[in-house]
Each structure stands twice: as structure tokens, then as C-alpha cells.
Amino acid sequence: MKTPVRVAVTGAAGQIGYAILFRIANGDLLGKDQPVILHLLDLPVAQKALNGVIMELKDCAFPLLAGVVPSDDPNVAFKDIDIAILIGSRPRGPGMERRDLLAANAEIFKVQGKALNDFAKRTVKVLVVGNPANTNAYIAMKSAPDLPKSAFTAMLRLDHNRAVSMLAEKAGVEVADIEKVAVWGNHSPTMYADYRFAAVGGESLAAKINDETWYRETYLSAVGKRGAAIIEARGLSSAASAANAAIDHVRDWVLGTNGKWVSMGIPSDGSYGVPEDVMFGVPVVCEGGVYKRVEGLPVDEFSKGRIQHTLNELLEEREAVASLLS
Ligand code: NAI
């Protein structure tokens, strides 16, 4: 029997929590031979609901679930963890300005970044899902100076999966056969789903679709506004697909992508004109538990404009939280 891996999930009593915990305990995150211990963090007010979720986890009798550590204290929940999936965040309340929302979340991710810094394993891998995901991940990273910056990532995978799925449908090909889709920038409607390098069996997907007007005028905004379309249709936000994307992100990071591109929000190294440390969605490949940015891709005028647009939004967010970090 392998040593259990400790996986922390915050916002564990929420919608996405309910969609992700059972899959992690079932082995979907780290493989069917890898036991896990779930560390579940939520607010004091949510502990009763969290206890109900834990009862259900027990009732599943998952062979791979080697333990559950519930807490309302990040210092307890993050002790000795290998993986952190940070979902819990402050939603926008009535009359709340964007700046207030950024500040409220900055406080949460400052505390959680420090707790990770002080209590998590030095090899911890952190995925931030809670919105504004990129800026929250940036704050957590800046609040954890003893951990490598590369430990912190933000979730662009839902955008990536949406981008791939819509291309597959348009081109009449299998999702699994599509390679080299990239989603750049912020997890927000400004992100740029780039199909310039996408291919199926070595053939350019852009050439196969042969409809640049559809790509620019329909597809890009459909990917960007997909979250809003789901809220409109379902009356609730996209929890199952967000949970699935979080699993895809962490599984690929830990187990590798076999050379396939996926999109992750990672701290910039200054490439592609993105200032250092900005948590920016880029194409990566993963191998041996490490992600590697796909480097040296050409950037045409259209892409340059789109990348700058989403970068500007992230720079504004960074500016809005700067005073809280100093
Ligand atoms: P939810 O409201 O159902 O659950 C959030 C949970 O987080 C609640 O149980 C709440 O008590 C908890 N929470 C709040 N503050 C906390 C804190 N400081 N520490 C620990 N737990 C805390 O929301 P849902 O649907 O699960 O979504 C969670 C977040 O994920 C939201 O910010 C949402 O916008 C974001 N999201 C991000 C996506 C992405 O692609 N990056 C996709 C979909 C959602």
C-alpha cells in the first residue's frame, strides 16, 4: 500500500466541494492505487454542512480514503499537506464593488498563503480555483516567501476544456484528438482561447474549420461567456465542470501530460511580454511533477492585442491589492 497523499480542499462544504471530494476519494485525482487523506477547510458557519458531507464520504466506503481532517483553521487544515485545492472564496455580495471583492479575497488568500508557508510540505502543489483565481493565487504566492513560486497556480483549465470542446464540435472531431490549444491570461471573459497552433492528427484545426469570422466573432466570446450562460440556464454556477477541471489540472501536474499542451495560470517569468510574477494563463506541458511553459511561440498582431487586453485586467487587479501586500 502506498503512503497516503494529503490533499487539502477549501470551501469543502460548497457546491464545487460537493462535486470534487467524492471524485478525489474515488481515485480520479491521483490514480486508483493512491490512498488519500482529505483535509477539509471551511468557515465556522459551514462546519455543520461540512460534517454532513463527511458523513456521506464515509458512507461511500471508498477503499482509497485513508482519513479526513476537518477544520475551520487554515493552520490545522494545511499541516503537512502535499496538495492544496483552494476553492473557498468570498462571493460578490449586493452592492459590493469589484475593488471591495478583490480586497475581501486578498485578505483570505493572504492568511491561507501564510498558513501554507508555515505548515504545508515544502513540495506542496497549490491550485487556486476561488475567484478572482489568478489574483488570489498571486496573493497566496506573495504571502508564502519560503515556498517556491512554482508551487502556486491558478485554474484556467475550465476555460481550456470549454475551448477544446467547442472546437471539437465545430470541426466534427473527437475532443481527445485535439492538440495544442492554448488559453492565455486571466480566468475571466477577457481570457484568450488561441487556436492558431491547434491540430488534429497533424492537420491544422484552423484550416480544417476554415472560418476565421466564426472564430473571432462567435467562438471567442462564447468561450469567455460560457460561465454566465450556464448560470442563466441552470440557475446555479458551473460546479461539476469546475470540479472536473480542477481534477484535470492537478492530475496532469502530478502525473504528466505525455507531451500534450494544457493551460495553467502560472507565475510569469517575463516571457510573452507579461511582467514577472503575474499569474498568467499559458500553454504548458507537465512531466515528473513539474510544469513547463511552452516557449517561443510566435505572437501575431491579433494575439498581441488579445494578450495585452487580458494582461491589462490582471495588472489592474494587482494594483488594487498592492497596498494589502505591503
Ligand atoms: P459556494 O458558495 O457554493 O461555496 C463556497 C464555499 O467556500 C462555502 O462553503 C463557504 O463557506 C466557503 N468559504 C468562504 N470563505 C472561505 C474561507 N475563507 N475559507 C474556507 N472556506 C471558505 O461556491 P462554489 O460554487 O463552490 O464556488 C467557489 C469559488 O469557485 C467561487 O469563487 C467561484 O467563483 C469559483 N469558480 C472558479 C472557477 C474557475 O474556473 N477558476 C470556475 C467556477 C467557480
XYZ file of C-alpha atoms in Angstrom, residues 49 203 212:
3
model
C -22.859 21.217 6.485
C -3.592 18.823 -39.598
C -11.952 32.885 -39.108
